[in-house]
């Protein structure tokens, strides 16, 4: 089976998942999208209203900003893989709970195992703390971490602010753009 076929099969299972209560309140599951053999996997927090409506990750205002930043480093959304810590929208866009993130974690773990990216980019603290539980986003953003992650072996992580948090905050926005530009260098390593 190709990586693409493996992801498609996994998506079917994710769509049928009823392991937590989020599935009862969301419209549809948002498994993720992009290239099955991408060098970069970007991980956000969870689907928002627009993502829930369309079944696709990062398609609202934060997604537009993410696309702009990708184009700065000459990448398109089709070149990377975009996923979330939870695949179903938390009601009223509240933060996903620790329990919900833990319940959804095996899906993300399987996505990463299939794609085998060079770099995992975490967007915001929820995503970062899944892999780097002791880091603070204000200190870790723009930095890469090489860690031996359980079940994944040695993996490179790169922490970024969440595009939604930076969208309407001038200085954070510029910091995020500057941090984003470091990705090209990281990929060349
Ligand atoms: N914010 C996220 O964290 N993920 C999305 O898919 C959209 C907005």
mmCIF file of N, CA and C and ligand atoms in Angstrom, residues 44-48 51 56-59 62 84 162, ligand 1:
data_model
loop_
_atom_site.group_PDB
_atom_site.id
_atom_site.type_symbol
_atom_site.label_atom_id
_atom_site.label_comp_id
_atom_site.label_asym_id
_atom_site.label_seq_id
_atom_site.Cartn_x
_atom_site.Cartn_y
_atom_site.Cartn_z
ATOM 1 N N UNK A 44 -1.962 21.819 14.218
ATOM 2 C CA UNK A 44 -2.698 22.877 14.909
ATOM 3 C C UNK A 44 -3.383 22.327 16.148
ATOM 4 N N UNK A 45 -4.344 23.113 16.636
ATOM 5 C CA UNK A 45 -5.026 22.736 17.882
ATOM 6 C C UNK A 45 -6.226 21.829 17.585
ATOM 7 N N UNK A 46 -7.188 22.393 16.908
ATOM 8 C CA UNK A 46 -8.379 21.618 16.577
ATOM 9 C C UNK A 46 -9.209 22.405 15.579
ATOM 10 N N UNK A 47 -10.143 21.749 14.898
ATOM 11 C CA UNK A 47 -10.962 22.442 13.900
ATOM 12 C C UNK A 47 -11.793 23.566 14.524
ATOM 13 N N UNK A 48 -11.920 24.657 13.781
ATOM 14 C CA UNK A 48 -12.818 25.749 14.173
ATOM 15 C C UNK A 48 -14.123 25.615 13.397
ATOM 16 N N UNK A 51 -13.699 24.993 9.551
ATOM 17 C CA UNK A 51 -13.111 23.665 9.326
ATOM 18 C C UNK A 51 -14.177 22.590 9.554
ATOM 19 N N UNK A 56 -12.176 20.298 6.424
ATOM 20 C CA UNK A 56 -10.764 20.492 6.051
ATOM 21 C C UNK A 56 -10.075 21.367 7.100
ATOM 22 N N UNK A 57 -8.771 21.116 7.377
ATOM 23 C CA UNK A 57 -8.083 21.897 8.397
ATOM 24 C C UNK A 57 -7.642 23.277 7.880
ATOM 25 N N UNK A 58 -7.607 24.226 8.772
ATOM 26 C CA UNK A 58 -7.080 25.569 8.478
ATOM 27 C C UNK A 58 -7.639 26.165 7.176
ATOM 28 N N UNK A 59 -8.949 26.334 7.123
ATOM 29 C CA UNK A 59 -9.562 26.948 5.950
ATOM 30 C C UNK A 59 -10.209 28.301 6.278
ATOM 31 N N UNK A 62 -7.235 31.992 9.998
ATOM 32 C CA UNK A 62 -5.901 31.514 10.409
ATOM 33 C C UNK A 62 -5.268 30.688 9.279
ATOM 34 N N UNK A 84 -4.313 18.240 13.159
ATOM 35 C CA UNK A 84 -4.647 18.894 14.428
ATOM 36 C C UNK A 84 -4.511 17.921 15.595
ATOM 37 N N UNK A 162 0.599 29.994 17.355
ATOM 38 C CA UNK A 162 -0.557 29.618 16.537
ATOM 39 C C UNK A 162 -0.940 30.800 15.634
HETATM 40 N N1 LIG B 1 -7.091 26.335 14.149
HETATM 41 C C1 LIG B 1 -6.540 25.122 14.353
HETATM 42 O O1 LIG B 1 -5.824 24.912 15.308
HETATM 43 N N2 LIG B 1 -6.784 24.183 13.474
HETATM 44 C C2 LIG B 1 -7.526 24.361 12.403
HETATM 45 O O2 LIG B 1 -7.682 23.416 11.634
HETATM 46 C C3 LIG B 1 -8.072 25.636 12.194
HETATM 47 C C4 LIG B 1 -7.848 26.609 13.079
#
